[in-house]
Amino acid sequence: MGPHDRVLITAALPYANGNLHVGHIGGSYLPADTYARYCRSAGREVLFICGSDDHGVPATLTARTEGCTPREVVTRYHEAQVKDFQGLGIRFDIYGSTSSPQHAAASQEFFLRVHRNGFLEKRRTKQLYDAQAGIFLPDRYVTGTCPFCGQSALGDQCEHCGKDQDALELIAPRSAITGSVPQVRETTHWYFRQDLLEGKLREWLAAKESWRAPVQNFALGMLKQGLKSRAITRDLSWGVPVPLPEDPDAEGKVLYVWFDAPIGYVTFTADLLEERGQARERYADWWKNPEVPIYHFIGEDNIVFHALMWPAMLMAEGTFQLPANVVANCFVNFQFPGHDEEKMSKSRGTAVWIHEYLRDGDPDPLRYYLTFIAPEAQRTAFKPDDLARRTNDELVGTFGNFIHRTLTFAARYFDGKVPEPGIPVAEAEEVQTHLKALPRLVGVELDAFRLKSAMGMVMDLARMGNRFFDYQAPWKQRKEDPARCATTLHTCLHIVKALAILSEPFMPFTSEKAAGFLGLSAGERGWAAAATPLEAGRPLGAAEPLFRKIE
RNA sequence: GGCGGCGUAGCUCAGCUGGUAGAGCAGCGGAAUCAUAAUCCGUAGGUCCGGGGUCCGAAUCCCUGCGCCGCUACCA
């Protein structure tokens, strides 16, 4: 058993205004699912939480374009995302929605506590307003000319000179939504005084020893520059209403998505417990219990929020514990053969969409490949050729082949049963020794979130199996030394069992099939069971190829 | 501009707190035939981006130059 008996794992909330591509999966959902599966296999009590982030401007714009309601937009994408996750075996305990009434209530309560604790400040500001669309424009929806370099720029930042912009300073501003000339209007917003928490945040972050360096460095670097208080309300109709009924300024305002979204993790935890017949309030057993580590899996773009703003929110609220780790991956770029690496992009057609992949692709090879190229420390690129090569060489050739050759051999020459080990053989004992230690070794890597390394150890086991099989040459031993042959197969079957169990976090569908060949019941598939061999006489099922070649 | 990252074999990358360069794939040579021709063995291949410094000793620490990249607060 690992360091903790109970863990709370979250994966970044996908925005419910688009489909998922391999970058999303590799960056956040797959690592989170892999870790969650490992924890479950190791016997820990796990809550694996995710859901769609339904609020925000883009959903309202999509709705406007399509002539439907934001609700319809987010429902459609929410369902599409659920399908994608299921197809890939990403198994959340709950996939909630931030547009639920429960979430609104939870966010409002959180807001009020932060307010009462003195971390909110009301300010009157000027902002650009699109009269034609009838909405205040977020900075990035304003285009114009950069006052610094004279080139065209967006309202939040100039791409040419890199300077931060104040949308109000842009020359000849236009609304990116309607193209009309925006008006300057006054409005009131509530600002979150995260700057008051800089010292506490720095102290908390600096003490983290096991965080990935890029995450910690990045967050500490931001702190060095100083946090700005940040508006956490918006003039929109789609979102969680600001819960200050006695204040006329609050009318028609909602919470900023990045304020309500992370609270979604808490809401969904309560939703899940309710589903399981417990009181919603029991969420506190997880969120306010220092015995339970909370791990947030996110993409690199989210570091600011999860390592700074969200912890600041939790500190300001005052009753929650802070995340134990924020596990961030970098982006995955995309590279067609013969082309330069590019960002995943909808418009340029350089994204591999999950629903398209799943039409004729198997989930496990994608999971395997994404874990192998996982950008744990730096960006990497998704290359279709590379996916095919790794599938064919490593999954078909090494992993699948070892299991298949072992099982077909046992079926043919040992009557489809696990043989009684014959005489002791030194090499077989070495394998036993290795297998005895392996679950723990792989577990150490997983608990340190070195998923690529952990999976590499599992693949190495398959290589070891092939090497052992060839070296022993049971097809020869069978005739010359049947006792040794029995030992060989007994050992190989133990390796198959270990592969079936230890590959589960990475390739759950394959693991399920392999465990089925061995007739392993759910109770026999626990992580530590990989260390012990199959008992002699156990009947084996018929093996079939675990993977098919690509192309 | 500010902050950060990367540059190791033909390719993709490992190399934690400094102690004689590693893996997979591709290449070359061989073995084997139980297996989805899937496997195994052997072999070759690197002034660890350049330059300085610290040290008995640096891919590893410090400085500097070059090249690539990211973030900069609503793209995982």
XYZ file of C-alpha atoms (C1' of nucleotides) in Angstrom:
627
model
C 0.000 0.000 0.000
C 1.224 3.431 -0.907
C 1.603 6.542 1.153
C -2.087 7.363 1.378
C -5.227 5.320 1.675
C -7.492 7.922 0.177
C -6.777 10.303 -2.657
C -8.745 12.921 -4.488
C -7.736 13.330 -8.110
C -9.038 15.961 -10.464
C -8.506 16.543 -14.149
C -8.853 20.006 -15.674
C -12.419 20.889 -16.548
C -12.749 20.936 -20.336
C -14.451 23.952 -21.708
C -17.861 22.906 -23.023
C -17.436 24.743 -26.268
C -15.428 22.357 -28.389
C -14.361 18.800 -29.000
C -11.367 17.073 -27.480
C -8.160 16.297 -29.315
C -5.117 14.247 -28.401
C -3.429 17.235 -26.816
C -6.151 17.571 -24.217
C -6.002 13.877 -23.471
C -2.234 13.573 -23.241
C -1.879 16.715 -21.208
C -4.346 16.148 -18.466
C -6.988 13.427 -18.691
C -4.821 10.464 -19.544
C -2.169 11.079 -16.872
C -4.927 11.642 -14.345
C -6.773 8.482 -15.365
C -3.569 6.469 -15.322
C -2.741 7.633 -11.846
C -6.291 7.108 -10.633
C -6.330 3.580 -12.002
C -3.055 2.806 -10.320
C -4.353 4.103 -7.009
C -7.484 1.995 -7.292
C -5.449 -1.044 -8.219
C -3.243 -0.439 -5.215
C -6.317 -0.569 -3.012
C -6.637 3.112 -2.206
C -9.983 4.800 -1.983
C -10.061 7.172 -4.918
C -12.346 9.919 -6.055
C -11.551 10.906 -9.608
C -13.378 14.101 -10.404
C -13.981 15.959 -13.618
C -16.728 17.774 -15.456
C -17.361 20.389 -18.063
C -16.721 24.054 -17.536
C -19.926 25.424 -18.957
C -19.732 29.132 -18.330
C -17.810 31.886 -20.065
C -18.008 34.056 -23.111
C -17.176 31.614 -25.928
C -20.210 29.445 -25.244
C -22.446 32.481 -25.427
C -20.859 33.482 -28.716
C -21.321 30.034 -30.196
C -24.933 30.167 -29.100
C -25.337 33.558 -30.732
C -23.853 32.307 -34.010
C -25.966 29.196 -34.028
C -29.092 30.882 -32.865
C -29.544 28.652 -29.854
C -29.087 28.994 -26.119
C -25.772 28.619 -24.284
C -27.394 25.743 -22.441
C -27.896 23.880 -25.698
C -24.301 24.479 -26.738
C -22.776 23.213 -23.519
C -25.085 20.237 -23.333
C -24.060 19.150 -26.798
C -20.338 19.419 -26.116
C -20.661 17.922 -22.675
C -22.201 14.819 -24.181
C -19.595 14.638 -26.934
C -16.840 14.850 -24.335
C -18.385 12.100 -22.250
C -18.363 9.871 -25.304
C -14.733 10.645 -26.087
C -13.653 9.903 -22.528
C -15.575 6.645 -22.439
C -14.087 5.576 -25.743
C -10.593 6.063 -24.374
C -11.295 4.351 -21.086
C -10.892 7.533 -19.117
C -13.076 6.638 -16.212
C -14.043 9.507 -13.964
C -16.078 8.732 -10.920
C -18.187 11.652 -11.980
C -18.295 13.987 -14.930
C -20.314 16.948 -13.737
C -21.423 20.259 -15.161
C -20.731 23.684 -13.743
C -24.070 24.909 -15.021
C -25.999 22.970 -12.383
C -27.992 24.715 -9.649
C -25.900 22.896 -7.041
C -22.771 24.408 -8.492
C -24.263 27.888 -8.521
C -25.111 27.516 -4.856
C -21.676 26.220 -3.942
C -19.909 28.975 -5.878
C -22.067 31.660 -4.321
C -21.399 30.358 -0.856
C -17.680 30.299 -1.604
C -17.833 33.837 -2.974
C -19.612 35.093 0.103
C -17.086 33.569 2.438
C -14.232 35.135 0.520
C -16.175 38.396 0.621
C -16.787 38.209 4.364
C -13.130 37.426 4.935
C -12.193 40.714 3.336
C -10.589 39.536 0.125
C -13.003 41.209 -2.277
C -13.057 44.819 -3.290
C -15.624 46.621 -5.379
C -14.277 48.900 -8.095
C -15.807 51.085 -10.722
C -14.045 50.756 -14.079
C -14.390 51.680 -17.697
C -14.825 48.971 -20.243
C -15.592 48.692 -23.929
C -19.175 47.847 -24.756
C -20.504 46.426 -28.004
C -23.876 48.110 -28.344
C -24.812 46.041 -31.362
C -24.271 42.770 -29.541
C -25.419 44.240 -26.272
C -22.443 42.966 -24.264
C -19.320 44.221 -22.588
C -16.279 43.051 -24.530
C -13.600 40.949 -22.916
C -10.212 42.365 -23.884
C -9.402 39.625 -26.310
C -12.543 40.359 -28.275
C -11.338 43.815 -29.169
C -9.108 44.430 -32.163
C -7.317 47.646 -33.012
C -3.942 49.209 -33.492
C -1.204 48.827 -30.908
C -0.310 52.214 -29.397
C 3.284 51.030 -28.921
C 4.247 49.610 -32.290
C 1.433 50.723 -34.562
C 0.575 47.238 -35.774
C -2.749 45.503 -35.440
C -3.301 43.959 -32.042
C -5.816 42.261 -29.805
C -7.142 43.944 -26.729
C -5.214 41.789 -24.293
C -1.797 41.692 -25.890
C 0.032 42.801 -29.012
C 1.438 39.868 -30.948
C 4.016 42.045 -32.651
C 5.705 43.812 -29.793
C 4.505 41.498 -27.047
C 3.336 44.343 -24.850
C 0.347 43.907 -22.632
C -2.490 46.030 -23.783
C -5.181 47.931 -22.127
C -8.083 47.545 -24.508
C -9.090 51.119 -23.750
C -5.767 52.370 -25.124
C -6.073 50.620 -28.471
C -6.247 52.945 -31.434
C -9.337 52.537 -33.612
C -10.855 49.712 -31.579
C -13.370 47.340 -33.103
C -15.471 44.619 -31.650
C -14.224 41.253 -32.826
C -17.748 39.955 -32.527
C -19.765 42.353 -34.613
C -17.076 44.569 -36.103
C -18.796 47.624 -34.709
C -17.020 50.461 -32.930
C -17.332 49.861 -29.198
C -18.411 52.462 -26.689
C -16.669 53.167 -23.404
C -19.014 52.472 -20.526
C -18.615 52.404 -16.787
C -19.277 49.273 -14.876
C -18.654 47.890 -11.411
C -16.798 44.712 -10.580
C -15.552 42.784 -7.606
C -11.828 42.216 -7.459
C -10.145 39.357 -5.703
C -7.283 40.670 -3.578
C -4.965 37.736 -4.190
C -2.110 40.184 -3.778
C -2.819 40.080 -0.044
C -1.884 36.390 -0.077
C 1.444 36.640 -1.880
C 3.522 35.899 1.193
C 1.442 32.914 2.212
C 1.465 31.543 -1.310
C 5.203 31.921 -1.619
C 5.781 30.142 1.643
C 3.434 27.334 0.666
C 4.912 26.876 -2.811
C 8.526 27.099 -1.767
C 8.021 24.239 0.673
C 6.844 21.846 -2.047
C 9.654 19.455 -2.689
C 8.119 16.908 -5.002
C 6.434 19.190 -7.495
C 7.541 19.190 -11.057
C 10.114 21.901 -11.415
C 8.421 23.783 -14.276
C 5.235 24.150 -12.254
C 6.926 25.353 -9.119
C 9.355 27.642 -10.923
C 6.664 29.152 -13.010
C 4.428 29.881 -10.049
C 7.243 31.267 -7.945
C 8.340 33.380 -10.896
C 4.868 34.852 -11.153
C 4.944 35.642 -7.463
C 8.239 37.414 -7.871
C 6.564 39.739 -10.318
C 3.731 40.277 -7.901
C 0.090 39.270 -8.115
C -2.485 41.760 -9.246
C -5.901 41.872 -7.760
C -8.192 40.440 -10.318
C -11.772 41.073 -11.396
C -13.843 38.010 -10.635
C -17.185 39.206 -11.896
C -18.447 39.842 -15.406
C -21.330 41.580 -17.117
C -22.941 38.544 -18.656
C -26.176 36.672 -18.404
C -24.641 33.194 -18.695
C -22.991 32.166 -15.461
C -23.392 32.080 -11.701
C -25.156 35.250 -10.519
C -23.234 37.399 -8.062
C -25.012 36.646 -4.770
C -25.372 40.138 -3.345
C -29.104 40.829 -3.689
C -28.974 43.885 -1.446
C -26.388 45.544 -3.708
C -27.854 47.095 -6.878
C -24.415 47.036 -8.524
C -24.516 43.251 -8.509
C -27.512 43.078 -10.739
C -26.936 41.395 -14.085
C -23.483 40.208 -13.102
C -22.064 36.749 -12.909
C -18.914 35.213 -11.498
C -15.877 35.059 -13.739
C -15.525 31.515 -15.117
C -12.150 31.020 -13.584
C -13.591 31.805 -10.205
C -16.417 29.330 -10.433
C -14.726 26.599 -12.493
C -12.316 25.192 -9.881
C -15.094 25.245 -7.314
C -16.625 22.743 -9.718
C -14.209 20.154 -8.377
C -15.859 20.575 -4.993
C -19.388 20.640 -6.351
C -18.809 17.475 -8.342
C -17.384 15.743 -5.304
C -20.604 16.544 -3.452
C -22.645 15.441 -6.498
C -20.800 12.143 -6.527
C -21.270 11.457 -2.840
C -24.946 12.262 -3.194
C -25.180 9.798 -6.073
C -23.690 7.245 -3.759
C -26.311 7.904 -1.144
C -24.260 10.064 1.167
C -24.946 13.596 2.339
C -23.518 16.291 0.065
C -21.786 17.835 3.058
C -19.556 14.795 3.249
C -17.417 16.449 0.583
C -15.659 17.947 3.571
C -14.285 14.494 4.418
C -12.144 14.907 1.339
C -11.682 18.611 0.858
C -11.135 19.544 4.466
C -9.324 16.441 5.578
C -5.537 16.797 5.644
C -5.245 13.009 5.474
C -6.464 13.118 1.884
C -4.009 14.440 -0.681
C -5.565 16.373 -3.528
C -3.910 16.143 -6.922
C -4.844 18.425 -9.774
C -3.842 17.223 -13.250
C -3.767 20.067 -15.730
C -2.147 21.366 -18.897
C 0.598 23.950 -18.807
C -1.738 26.820 -19.600
C -3.557 26.198 -16.362
C -0.622 26.479 -14.018
C -1.413 30.056 -13.112
C -4.862 29.119 -11.985
C -4.146 25.909 -10.167
C -0.877 26.831 -8.560
C -1.712 30.431 -7.692
C -5.245 31.686 -8.075
C -7.062 28.582 -6.867
C -4.816 28.123 -3.815
C -5.276 31.833 -3.129
C -9.029 31.363 -3.351
C -8.849 28.442 -0.959
C -6.726 30.436 1.461
C -9.136 33.343 1.253
C -12.119 31.091 1.839
C -10.332 29.674 4.801
C -11.826 26.246 5.480
C -10.344 24.102 2.715
C -7.035 22.337 2.518
C -4.664 23.131 -0.317
C -3.678 20.846 -3.193
C -0.920 18.369 -2.436
C 0.357 18.615 -5.969
C -0.440 20.286 -9.249
C 0.661 17.928 -11.974
C 1.014 19.842 -15.204
C 2.015 18.626 -18.610
C 3.188 20.765 -21.465
C 1.372 20.966 -24.740
C 1.603 18.357 -27.427
C 2.330 19.724 -30.838
C 1.498 17.951 -34.036
C 3.696 16.927 -36.916
C 2.679 15.470 -40.243
C 5.402 13.557 -42.058
C 7.556 16.017 -43.939
C 6.087 19.038 -42.229
C 7.173 21.288 -39.442
C 5.851 20.871 -35.989
C 2.728 22.879 -35.364
C 0.363 23.631 -32.585
C -2.794 21.615 -32.440
C -5.146 23.787 -34.354
C -8.703 23.389 -35.432
C -8.466 25.819 -38.323
C -5.224 24.428 -39.735
C -6.429 20.863 -39.462
C -3.471 19.926 -37.310
C -5.389 18.351 -34.512
C -6.158 14.692 -34.039
C -9.684 14.654 -32.724
C -10.654 11.897 -30.380
C -13.987 11.124 -31.994
C -12.269 10.838 -35.370
C -9.484 8.649 -34.040
C -11.924 6.324 -32.329
C -13.859 5.699 -35.519
C -11.282 3.124 -36.562
C -8.497 3.369 -33.984
C -8.097 1.364 -30.793
C -7.870 3.289 -27.542
C -4.922 1.531 -25.909
C -2.313 2.211 -28.593
C -3.222 5.881 -28.388
C -3.002 5.812 -24.606
C 0.338 4.045 -24.850
C 1.715 6.477 -27.370
C 0.481 9.553 -25.552
C 2.025 8.358 -22.332
C 5.309 7.745 -24.093
C 5.461 11.149 -25.674
C 3.979 12.708 -22.553
C 5.383 16.183 -22.226
C 6.266 15.847 -18.563
C 9.099 18.331 -18.788
C 8.975 19.861 -22.244
C 6.821 20.001 -25.299
C 6.694 17.066 -27.622
C 5.045 16.325 -30.903
C 2.387 13.855 -31.923
C 3.521 12.095 -35.090
C 1.110 9.708 -36.770
C 4.028 7.666 -38.152
C 5.468 7.311 -34.724
C 2.175 6.112 -33.316
C 2.047 3.407 -35.989
C 5.649 2.404 -35.437
C 5.320 2.118 -31.691
C 2.100 0.195 -32.009
C 3.591 -2.261 -34.471
C 7.008 -2.720 -32.905
C 6.310 -2.372 -29.255
C 2.702 -3.341 -28.675
C 2.248 -5.963 -31.376
C 5.842 -7.195 -31.512
C 7.011 -7.071 -27.959
C 4.069 -6.877 -25.570
C 1.276 -8.625 -27.468
C 3.553 -11.193 -28.965
C 4.991 -12.299 -25.653
C 1.575 -12.881 -24.145
C 0.310 -14.577 -27.245
C 3.258 -16.938 -27.694
C 3.185 -17.896 -24.021
C -0.501 -18.644 -23.984
C -0.598 -20.503 -27.255
C 2.339 -22.600 -26.121
C 0.649 -23.403 -22.840
C -2.588 -24.200 -24.617
C -0.934 -26.583 -27.019
C 1.571 -28.376 -24.829
C 0.255 -27.994 -21.309
C -3.372 -28.746 -21.909
C -4.362 -25.104 -21.428
C -3.405 -25.135 -17.762
C -0.754 -23.473 -15.690
C 1.940 -26.150 -15.353
C 3.370 -27.308 -12.085
C 6.869 -25.779 -12.012
C 9.418 -28.504 -12.633
C 12.991 -28.318 -11.475
C 14.395 -24.987 -10.230
C 16.200 -22.991 -12.876
C 18.503 -20.119 -12.014
C 17.226 -17.796 -14.740
C 13.633 -18.439 -13.726
C 14.487 -17.577 -10.158
C 15.989 -14.315 -11.304
C 12.734 -13.507 -13.041
C 10.815 -14.347 -9.858
C 13.010 -12.051 -7.842
C 12.464 -9.268 -10.322
C 8.704 -9.777 -10.316
C 8.594 -9.728 -6.571
C 10.054 -6.232 -6.494
C 8.497 -4.817 -9.632
C 5.044 -3.700 -8.431
C 6.658 -1.604 -5.760
C 9.228 -0.128 -8.150
C 6.622 0.808 -10.744
C 4.458 2.194 -7.964
C 7.226 4.491 -6.794
C 7.466 5.965 -10.271
C 3.719 6.409 -10.491
C 3.492 8.054 -7.103
C 6.138 10.496 -8.283
C 4.024 11.086 -11.432
C 6.767 9.751 -13.674
C 4.256 7.902 -15.779
C 6.475 7.480 -18.803
C 9.167 5.893 -16.721
C 6.638 3.620 -15.014
C 5.241 2.422 -18.308
C 8.749 1.908 -19.611
C 9.335 -0.513 -16.746
C 6.271 -2.478 -17.765
C 7.452 -2.621 -21.376
C 10.855 -3.735 -20.175
C 9.148 -6.620 -18.463
C 7.661 -7.706 -21.788
C 11.139 -7.509 -23.319
C 12.483 -9.560 -20.460
C 9.765 -12.104 -21.129
C 10.717 -12.473 -24.767
C 14.374 -12.747 -23.877
C 13.683 -15.396 -21.272
C 11.426 -17.309 -23.627
C 14.039 -17.333 -26.391
C 16.891 -18.183 -24.076
C 15.029 -21.105 -22.523
C 13.636 -22.200 -25.888
C 10.734 -24.210 -24.471
C 9.950 -25.598 -27.915
C 13.257 -27.486 -27.536
C 13.000 -28.094 -23.773
C 9.655 -29.740 -24.357
C 11.369 -32.617 -26.088
C 14.676 -32.680 -24.269
C 13.828 -31.661 -20.728
C 10.097 -31.467 -19.943
C 10.673 -30.504 -16.303
C 12.615 -27.410 -17.318
C 9.990 -26.635 -19.899
C 7.311 -26.639 -17.193
C 9.382 -24.216 -15.140
C 9.828 -21.979 -18.166
C 6.129 -21.793 -18.903
C 5.189 -21.349 -15.284
C 7.558 -18.394 -15.149
C 6.361 -16.949 -18.440
C 2.776 -17.165 -17.271
C 3.740 -15.287 -14.153
C 5.177 -12.573 -16.374
C 1.937 -12.523 -18.341
C 0.027 -12.080 -15.109
C 2.307 -9.257 -14.025
C 1.921 -7.593 -17.411
C -1.839 -7.886 -17.219
C -1.945 -6.258 -13.799
C 0.771 -3.644 -14.162
C -0.386 -2.472 -17.578
C -3.893 -1.731 -16.328
C -3.349 1.957 -15.559
C -1.867 2.518 -18.992
C -3.829 0.170 -21.232
C -7.004 -0.854 -19.431
C -8.666 -2.574 -22.384
C -5.630 -4.721 -23.081
C -5.195 -5.478 -19.422
C -8.792 -6.589 -19.215
C -8.332 -8.979 -22.141
C -5.055 -10.367 -20.848
C -6.478 -10.871 -17.378
C -9.390 -12.638 -19.047
C -7.030 -15.110 -20.730
C -5.731 -16.014 -17.294
C -9.175 -16.082 -15.765
C -8.198 -13.529 -13.142
C -11.157 -12.331 -11.120
C -11.407 -8.694 -10.113
C -10.126 -9.568 -6.675
C -7.046 -11.256 -8.117
C -5.973 -8.199 -10.074
C -4.740 -5.989 -7.255
C -1.433 -4.265 -7.858
C 0.558 -6.335 -5.369
C -0.756 -9.598 -6.823
C 1.567 -9.074 -9.783
C 4.354 -10.294 -7.504
C 2.916 -13.758 -6.993
C 2.781 -16.501 -9.628
C -0.329 -18.234 -10.864
C -1.155 -21.432 -9.063
C -0.497 -24.653 -10.953
C -3.522 -26.233 -12.573
C -5.421 -23.016 -13.190
C -7.201 -23.310 -16.537
C -6.237 -20.780 -19.163
C -8.560 -19.227 -21.687
C -7.913 -19.110 -25.394
C -5.550 -16.333 -26.369
C -6.118 -14.019 -29.241
C -3.962 -11.177 -30.530
C -4.128 -8.172 -28.202
C -3.212 -5.569 -30.795
C -3.509 -5.195 -34.512
C -0.954 -3.577 -36.715
C -1.515 -0.116 -38.060
C -1.315 0.172 -41.853
C 10.092 43.954 -22.309
C 9.497 40.339 -17.938
C 9.666 35.089 -16.481
C 10.932 30.145 -17.811
C 12.460 25.925 -20.708
C 15.242 23.222 -24.301
C 19.916 21.977 -27.390
C 23.050 14.206 -25.496
C 24.069 8.402 -31.188
C 20.859 9.010 -38.096
C 15.648 9.533 -35.362
C 12.777 9.881 -30.468
C 14.526 10.628 -25.968
C 16.734 8.743 -20.425
C 20.628 10.435 -17.639
C 18.147 12.443 -9.470
C 21.934 15.457 -5.278
C 29.191 16.025 -10.300
C 33.025 10.114 -10.401
C 35.300 6.370 -16.839
C 28.364 8.349 -21.904
C 22.525 5.006 -21.831
C 17.604 2.883 -23.979
C 14.184 2.208 -27.961
C 13.812 2.674 -33.241
C 16.489 2.827 -37.826
C 21.657 0.348 -39.929
C 24.921 -3.913 -40.336
C 25.984 -9.302 -39.178
C 24.035 -13.743 -37.114
C 20.533 -17.356 -34.468
C 15.953 -19.408 -33.882
C 10.972 -21.186 -35.622
C 6.698 -21.449 -29.784
C 4.369 -16.704 -31.649
C 0.078 -11.482 -35.456
C 7.593 -12.797 -39.820
C 5.934 -11.247 -34.151
C 11.462 -12.819 -31.374
C 16.560 -13.168 -29.601
C 22.024 -12.421 -29.838
C 26.133 -9.592 -31.557
C 27.938 -5.029 -33.787
C 28.506 -0.133 -35.133
C 27.522 4.801 -34.051
C 28.312 10.722 -29.771
C 34.793 16.832 -28.893
C 26.900 15.304 -24.374
C 25.507 23.243 -29.120
C 30.297 26.736 -28.837
C 33.582 29.291 -25.264
C 35.302 30.251 -20.380
C 35.277 29.075 -14.966
C 34.933 26.075 -10.132
C 36.853 21.101 -8.933
C 41.415 15.731 -8.259
C 37.224 15.079 -11.635
C 31.385 18.292 -15.283
C 26.574 16.078 -20.014
C 25.653 17.129 -14.764
C 27.353 23.314 -10.933
C 28.551 28.888 -12.349
C 29.279 32.680 -16.269
C 28.929 33.806 -21.388
C 27.774 33.269 -26.698
C 24.695 30.936 -30.488
C 20.220 28.391 -31.919
C 15.117 26.759 -30.953
C 10.648 27.227 -27.990
C 6.987 28.572 -24.442
C 4.340 31.613 -20.870
C 2.916 36.664 -19.797
C -3.158 35.822 -16.332
C -10.238 32.310 -20.794
C -6.258 27.374 -25.721
C -4.949 20.589 -21.816
